[in-house]
Coordinates of C-alpha atoms in Angstrom, one line a residue:
M828 CA 114.1 111.5 76.7
S829 CA 112.8 114.6 75.0
E830 CA 114.9 117.8 74.9
Q831 CA 112.0 119.7 76.3
Q832 CA 111.9 117.3 79.4
Q833 CA 115.6 117.6 80.0
T834 CA 115.8 121.3 79.8
E835 CA 112.6 122.3 81.6
K836 CA 113.5 124.6 84.5
S837 CA 110.3 126.2 85.6
P838 CA 108.9 124.7 88.8
A839 CA 105.7 122.7 88.5
R840 CA 102.8 124.6 89.9
N841 CA 100.4 121.7 90.4
A842 CA 101.0 117.9 90.6
V843 CA 98.4 115.2 89.8
I844 CA 98.8 111.6 90.7
V845 CA 96.7 108.9 89.0
G846 CA 96.3 105.8 91.2
A847 CA 95.6 105.8 94.9
G848 CA 97.4 102.6 96.0
M849 CA 100.7 102.5 97.8
A850 CA 102.7 104.1 94.9
G851 CA 100.2 106.9 94.5
V852 CA 99.8 107.7 98.2
Q853 CA 103.6 107.6 98.7
S854 CA 104.0 109.9 95.7
A855 CA 101.8 112.5 97.4
V856 CA 103.7 112.1 100.7
A857 CA 107.1 112.2 98.9
L858 CA 106.2 115.4 97.1
R859 CA 105.5 117.2 100.3
E860 CA 108.6 115.8 102.0
A861 CA 110.7 116.9 99.0
G862 CA 109.4 120.5 99.5
F863 CA 106.8 120.6 96.7
T864 CA 104.4 123.5 97.8
G865 CA 101.9 123.5 94.9
P866 CA 98.5 121.8 94.8
V867 CA 98.6 118.0 94.8
T868 CA 95.7 116.0 93.6
L869 CA 95.4 112.2 94.1
I870 CA 92.9 110.4 91.8
G871 CA 91.7 106.9 92.6
A872 CA 89.3 104.8 90.6
E873 CA 87.9 103.1 93.8
P874 CA 85.6 104.9 96.1
H875 CA 87.3 103.7 99.3
Q876 CA 89.8 105.7 101.3
P877 CA 93.2 104.8 99.9
Y878 CA 94.4 101.4 101.4
D879 CA 97.3 99.0 101.5
R880 CA 96.9 95.8 99.5
P881 CA 99.0 93.1 101.3
P882 CA 96.6 92.7 104.2
L883 CA 93.8 91.8 101.7
S884 CA 95.1 88.3 101.4
K885 CA 95.6 88.0 105.2
A886 CA 93.8 90.0 107.9
V887 CA 91.1 91.5 105.8
L888 CA 90.3 88.3 104.1
L889 CA 90.0 86.4 107.4
G890 CA 87.9 89.1 109.0
K891 CA 90.6 90.2 111.4
A892 CA 90.5 93.7 110.0
E893 CA 87.7 95.6 108.3
D894 CA 90.1 97.5 105.9
S895 CA 93.7 98.5 105.6
A896 CA 93.4 102.2 105.1
F897 CA 96.7 104.2 105.1
D898 CA 97.4 106.2 108.2
V899 CA 97.9 109.4 106.2
D900 CA 96.3 112.7 107.0
F901 CA 95.7 113.9 103.5
E902 CA 94.1 117.2 104.6
A903 CA 97.1 118.0 106.7
L904 CA 99.3 117.3 103.8
G905 CA 97.3 119.6 101.6
V906 CA 96.4 116.7 99.2
T907 CA 93.1 116.8 97.4
L908 CA 91.5 113.3 97.1
R909 CA 89.3 112.6 94.1
L910 CA 88.1 109.0 94.7
G911 CA 85.8 106.9 92.6
L912 CA 87.0 108.7 89.5
D913 CA 88.0 107.0 86.3
V914 CA 90.7 108.6 84.2
T915 CA 90.0 107.8 80.6
A916 CA 92.8 109.4 78.6
L917 CA 95.9 111.6 78.8
R918 CA 96.3 114.5 76.4
A919 CA 100.0 115.3 76.9
A920 CA 100.2 118.2 74.5
D921 CA 97.6 120.1 76.6
H922 CA 98.8 118.8 79.9
V923 CA 95.3 117.5 80.7
L924 CA 93.8 114.3 81.9
D925 CA 90.3 113.3 80.7
T926 CA 88.0 111.9 83.4
V927 CA 84.4 111.0 83.5
D928 CA 83.9 114.2 85.5
G929 CA 85.7 116.4 83.0
P930 CA 89.3 117.5 82.3
V931 CA 92.0 117.7 85.0
P932 CA 95.0 119.9 84.1
Y933 CA 98.5 119.2 85.5
D934 CA 101.9 120.7 85.4
A935 CA 103.5 117.4 86.7
L936 CA 101.8 114.1 86.4
I937 CA 102.7 110.8 88.2
I938 CA 101.2 107.6 86.8
A939 CA 100.7 105.1 89.6
T940 CA 97.9 103.0 88.3
G941 CA 99.5 99.7 89.4
A942 CA 98.7 96.3 87.9
E943 CA 95.5 94.4 87.2
P944 CA 95.0 90.7 87.7
V945 CA 94.9 88.5 84.6
A946 CA 91.5 86.8 84.3
L947 CA 91.1 83.1 83.4
P948 CA 89.7 83.0 79.9
G949 CA 86.1 81.9 79.7
T950 CA 85.2 82.7 83.3
E951 CA 83.8 86.1 82.8
G952 CA 80.3 86.2 84.4
V953 CA 80.6 82.7 85.9
P954 CA 79.2 82.8 89.4
G955 CA 81.6 82.0 92.1
V956 CA 84.8 83.0 90.2
H957 CA 86.9 85.6 92.1
L958 CA 90.0 87.6 91.7
L959 CA 91.8 89.1 94.7
R960 CA 93.2 92.5 94.0
T961 CA 90.8 95.1 95.6
L962 CA 89.1 95.7 98.9
D963 CA 85.8 94.8 97.3
D964 CA 87.3 91.5 96.1
A965 CA 88.3 90.6 99.6
A966 CA 84.8 91.6 100.9
R967 CA 83.2 89.2 98.4
L968 CA 85.5 86.4 99.4
R969 CA 85.3 86.8 103.1
P970 CA 81.9 85.2 103.5
V971 CA 83.0 82.4 101.2
L972 CA 85.8 81.5 103.6
A973 CA 83.5 82.0 106.6
R974 CA 81.2 79.3 105.3
G975 CA 84.1 76.9 104.8
R976 CA 83.3 76.2 101.2
D977 CA 85.4 73.9 98.9
V978 CA 87.8 76.3 97.2
V979 CA 89.8 75.8 94.0
V980 CA 92.7 78.1 93.5
V981 CA 94.0 78.5 89.9
G982 CA 97.7 79.3 89.9
A983 CA 100.4 78.3 92.4
G984 CA 102.2 81.6 92.4
W985 CA 102.7 84.0 95.4
I986 CA 99.1 85.2 95.5
G987 CA 97.8 81.6 95.0
A988 CA 99.9 80.4 97.9
E989 CA 98.8 83.2 100.2
F990 CA 95.1 82.7 99.4
A991 CA 95.4 79.0 99.9
T992 CA 97.0 79.7 103.3
A993 CA 94.1 81.9 104.3
A994 CA 91.5 79.5 103.1
R995 CA 93.0 76.6 105.0
A996 CA 93.2 78.8 108.1
A997 CA 89.4 79.4 107.6
G998 CA 88.8 75.6 107.5
C999 CA 88.1 75.3 103.8
A1000 CA 89.1 72.3 101.7
V1001 CA 91.6 73.7 99.2
T1002 CA 92.8 72.4 95.8
V1003 CA 95.4 74.4 94.0
V1004 CA 95.6 73.9 90.2
E1005 CA 98.9 74.8 88.5
A1006 CA 99.4 74.4 84.7
A1007 CA 103.2 74.2 85.1
A1008 CA 105.1 71.2 86.6
R1009 CA 105.7 73.1 89.9
P1010 CA 104.7 76.1 91.9
L1011 CA 106.3 79.4 91.2
A1012 CA 107.6 78.0 87.9
G1013 CA 108.0 81.4 86.2
T1014 CA 109.7 82.9 89.3
L1015 CA 112.3 80.5 90.8
P1016 CA 114.4 77.6 89.7
A1017 CA 113.0 74.0 90.0
E1018 CA 115.4 73.0 92.8
V1019 CA 114.4 76.0 94.9
T1020 CA 110.7 75.4 94.5
A1021 CA 110.9 71.7 95.1
P1022 CA 110.7 71.9 98.9
M1023 CA 107.9 74.5 98.6
A1024 CA 105.6 72.0 96.8
A1025 CA 105.5 70.0 100.0
W1026 CA 104.2 73.0 102.0
Y1027 CA 100.8 72.6 100.4
A1028 CA 100.2 69.1 101.6
G1029 CA 101.7 70.0 105.0
S1030 CA 98.9 72.6 105.4
G1031 CA 96.2 70.2 104.2
A1032 CA 95.9 71.7 100.7
E1033 CA 96.0 69.6 97.6
L1034 CA 98.4 70.8 94.9
L1035 CA 97.8 69.6 91.3
T1036 CA 100.7 70.4 89.0
G1037 CA 100.7 70.0 85.2
A1038 CA 96.9 70.5 85.4
R1039 CA 95.2 72.7 82.9
V1040 CA 91.7 74.1 83.3
D1041 CA 89.4 73.3 80.4
R1042 CA 86.4 75.3 81.7
V1043 CA 84.7 76.5 84.8
E1044 CA 81.1 76.2 85.6
E1045 CA 79.2 77.3 88.7
G1046 CA 80.2 74.9 91.4
A1047 CA 82.9 73.0 89.4
V1048 CA 86.2 73.2 87.7
F1049 CA 86.8 70.9 84.7
L1050 CA 90.4 70.0 84.0
A1051 CA 91.7 69.1 80.5
D1052 CA 92.5 65.5 81.7
G1053 CA 88.8 64.9 82.5
R1054 CA 88.9 65.4 86.2
V1055 CA 86.2 67.5 87.8
L1056 CA 86.8 69.5 91.0
P1057 CA 83.9 70.6 93.2
A1058 CA 84.3 74.3 93.8
G1059 CA 82.1 76.4 96.1
A1060 CA 84.5 79.2 95.0
V1061 CA 87.2 79.6 92.4
V1062 CA 90.0 82.1 93.0
V1063 CA 92.2 83.0 90.0
G1064 CA 95.8 84.0 90.6
I1065 CA 97.6 83.5 87.3
G1066 CA 99.4 86.8 87.2
A1067 CA 99.0 90.5 86.7
R1068 CA 99.7 93.1 84.0
P1069 CA 100.4 96.8 84.2
A1070 CA 97.1 98.8 84.3
T1071 CA 98.1 101.1 81.4
G1072 CA 95.3 100.5 78.8
W1073 CA 94.0 104.0 79.4
L1074 CA 97.3 105.4 78.0
A1075 CA 96.6 104.2 74.5
G1076 CA 97.2 106.9 72.0
S1077 CA 98.7 109.2 74.7
G1078 CA 102.3 109.0 73.4
V1079 CA 103.6 107.5 76.5
A1080 CA 106.0 104.7 75.5
L1081 CA 105.1 101.3 76.7
G1082 CA 107.1 98.1 76.7
P1083 CA 106.0 94.7 75.3
D1084 CA 104.7 93.8 78.8
G1085 CA 102.5 96.9 78.8
S1086 CA 104.6 98.7 81.4
V1087 CA 105.4 102.4 81.1
T1088 CA 109.1 102.5 80.1
A1089 CA 110.4 105.0 82.5
D1090 CA 114.1 106.2 82.6
S1091 CA 116.5 105.9 85.5
S1092 CA 114.8 108.9 87.1
L1093 CA 111.3 107.5 86.5
R1094 CA 110.6 110.1 83.8
T1095 CA 108.4 108.8 80.9
S1096 CA 108.9 109.5 77.2
L1097 CA 106.6 112.6 77.6
P1098 CA 107.7 115.9 79.3
D1099 CA 106.5 116.4 82.9
V1100 CA 105.1 112.8 83.1
Y1101 CA 106.5 110.3 85.6
A1102 CA 105.6 106.7 86.4
V1103 CA 106.1 104.6 89.6
G1104 CA 105.2 101.2 91.0
D1105 CA 103.7 98.1 89.4
C1106 CA 102.8 99.9 86.1
A1107 CA 106.4 101.1 85.4
S1108 CA 109.6 99.5 84.3
F1109 CA 113.0 101.1 84.8
P1110 CA 116.6 100.4 83.6
S1111 CA 118.8 98.9 86.3
A1112 CA 122.5 99.5 85.9
R1113 CA 123.1 97.1 88.8
Y1114 CA 121.6 94.2 86.8
G1115 CA 122.1 95.5 83.3
T1116 CA 118.5 95.0 82.3
R1117 CA 115.1 96.7 82.5
L1118 CA 113.1 95.6 85.6
L1119 CA 109.3 95.5 86.2
V1120 CA 108.8 94.9 89.9
H1121 CA 105.3 94.0 91.1
H1122 CA 106.0 94.3 94.8
W1123 CA 105.2 96.6 97.7
D1124 CA 108.7 97.8 98.4
N1125 CA 109.1 99.1 94.8
A1126 CA 105.9 101.1 95.2
L1127 CA 107.3 102.6 98.4
Q1128 CA 110.7 103.6 97.0
G1129 CA 109.9 104.7 93.5
P1130 CA 107.8 107.7 94.6
R1131 CA 110.8 109.3 96.4
T1132 CA 112.7 109.2 93.1
A1133 CA 109.8 110.6 91.1
A1134 CA 109.2 113.4 93.6
A1135 CA 112.9 114.3 93.6
S1136 CA 112.9 114.3 89.8
I1137 CA 109.9 116.7 89.7
I1138 CA 111.8 119.1 92.1
A1139 CA 114.9 118.7 90.0
A1140 CA 113.1 119.6 86.8
G1141 CA 112.1 122.9 88.4
T1142 CA 115.5 123.8 89.8
G1143 CA 117.9 122.5 87.2
A1144 CA 119.4 120.1 89.6
R1145 CA 120.6 116.7 88.5
P1146 CA 117.7 114.2 88.8
P1147 CA 118.2 111.1 91.1
V1148 CA 118.8 107.6 89.9
H1149 CA 116.4 104.8 90.7
D1150 CA 118.2 101.5 91.0
P1151 CA 117.1 99.8 94.2
V1152 CA 117.7 96.1 95.1
P1153 CA 114.2 94.6 94.5
Y1154 CA 112.7 93.2 97.7
F1155 CA 109.5 91.4 98.6
W1156 CA 108.1 89.0 101.2
S1157 CA 105.3 86.4 101.4
E1158 CA 103.6 84.8 104.3
Q1159 CA 102.4 81.3 103.4
F1160 CA 101.8 78.0 105.1
G1161 CA 103.3 79.2 108.4
R1162 CA 106.5 80.4 106.8
F1163 CA 107.9 83.9 106.2
V1164 CA 109.5 84.0 102.8
Q1165 CA 111.7 86.9 101.8
Y1166 CA 113.6 87.7 98.6
A1167 CA 116.0 90.4 97.6
G1168 CA 117.7 91.0 94.3
H1169 CA 117.4 89.7 90.8
H1170 CA 118.8 86.2 89.9
A1171 CA 118.1 85.9 86.2
D1172 CA 121.7 86.2 85.1
A1173 CA 123.3 84.5 88.1
D1174 CA 125.9 81.8 87.4
T1175 CA 126.1 80.1 90.8
L1176 CA 123.4 78.9 93.2
L1177 CA 124.3 78.2 96.8
W1178 CA 122.1 76.6 99.5
R1179 CA 122.4 77.6 103.1
G1180 CA 120.6 74.8 105.0
D1181 CA 118.3 72.0 104.0
G1182 CA 115.1 72.8 102.1
A1183 CA 113.3 70.1 104.0
E1184 CA 113.9 72.0 107.3
A1185 CA 111.8 74.9 108.6
A1186 CA 114.5 77.5 107.9
W1187 CA 116.9 77.8 104.9
S1188 CA 118.1 80.2 102.4
V1189 CA 119.5 80.3 98.9
C1190 CA 122.1 82.7 97.4
W1191 CA 122.7 83.5 93.8
L1192 CA 126.1 84.8 92.6
R1193 CA 127.3 86.3 89.4
G1194 CA 131.0 86.5 88.9
G1195 CA 131.4 85.8 92.6
A1196 CA 129.2 88.7 93.6
L1197 CA 125.9 88.2 95.5
V1198 CA 123.0 89.3 93.3
A1199 CA 120.0 87.7 95.0
V1200 CA 119.0 85.9 98.1
L1201 CA 115.8 84.0 99.1
A1202 CA 115.3 83.4 102.8
V1203 CA 112.7 81.1 104.4
G1204 CA 112.6 81.8 108.2
R1205 CA 116.1 83.3 108.1
P1206 CA 115.6 87.0 108.3
R1207 CA 119.2 87.8 109.1
D1208 CA 120.3 86.2 105.9
L1209 CA 117.9 88.4 104.0
A1210 CA 118.9 91.6 105.8
Q1211 CA 122.6 90.9 105.5
G1212 CA 122.3 89.7 102.0
R1213 CA 120.4 92.8 100.9
R1214 CA 123.2 95.0 102.1
L1215 CA 125.8 92.8 100.4
I1216 CA 124.0 93.1 97.1
E1217 CA 123.8 96.9 97.5
S1218 CA 127.5 97.1 98.0
G1219 CA 128.3 94.6 95.2
A1220 CA 130.2 92.4 97.6
V1221 CA 132.0 89.3 96.3
L1222 CA 131.6 86.2 98.6
D1223 CA 133.7 83.3 99.6
P1224 CA 131.4 80.5 98.2
E1225 CA 132.4 78.0 100.9
K1226 CA 131.6 80.3 103.7
A1227 CA 128.4 81.5 102.0
A1228 CA 127.2 77.9 101.8
D1229 CA 127.6 77.3 105.5
P1230 CA 124.4 78.2 107.3
A1231 CA 126.3 78.5 110.6
V1232 CA 128.4 81.3 109.2
P1233 CA 126.7 84.8 109.2
L1234 CA 126.3 85.7 105.6
K1235 CA 128.1 89.1 106.1
S1236 CA 131.1 87.1 107.2
A1237 CA 131.4 85.5 103.8
A1238 CA 132.2 88.8 102.1
L1239 CA 135.8 88.9 100.8

């Protein structure tokens, strides 16, 4: 962190936020709640009123809701919205953002540009190929589902499973193509994902694992093994990467994954510039590693830290530390799946229940302490587990593995 950033004591006169998703909107709200009284400007690339993304793969996609706009009175908050505006560059030395409508000066800047979906190579411009990230994406897909077309989903990750769920609910024939040997291969261990693979067939969707896409043409997906899948629509869900390309040459330090490498107070490598949400990684003392969390809860919590850090920079107070227990949820195939923590360095995995049943959970321990929990239809396990992780509780493994014992009762 630069000396200038650490010693700056004058209060920021105006704050600018780039990105009008959850992280950006909550940054504006958090600034006001923290007592920031200067002008706040929220810049969004999309023309729509700022909206929440999780309903896009659920209610909005199925036509049960027209949009998912945030219930925030920006005028009452004194927040200026500049929507449909692309930010093209950051000139940190001048404290200026370049946009297609001209320069925008700032005293404090929050980067909240989120993540962008990874496209399937060779599919650009192919009719019928879709991503699902924006309100416009959902609007294009809604009539596809309404017509009950054959749908091929590329990628059996979280978004692939959620879209497959919606497509089956709409009456579409669904085939999910996954290059790895199992769903969620880059996210969870094989023994945990094993029961999840059966969820696809149970919903009437076909899951093809170890299947690589050779090419996509209008109306068909060609696999590397020679199979041809009819496809009235192809939905690609093979991952996302931080939307930070516009920061090239700005001096903002980026990690190998493209994320803004924020510090524990969500300050970037440049003075007066902060980063939150899907575009930013942060060091976790709890887990001893840098985390990049592409989930809704992180976009909710990070802005409070960034806002407090901006206030601290103006008062000389000690900035807060951002080290939450990561949390997310997914609704798929009639199941509510929740996860809290980070299990990468765990040394013990404990099952609570049978994965073949409707409700079960898994706990990960490191040195006896609970570090992560996955709960399927067991919300109490998740809620109790999250608190145990926050407190660093050590568990009795025998009690923790007994689904009849409340998880909190397993703490030593």
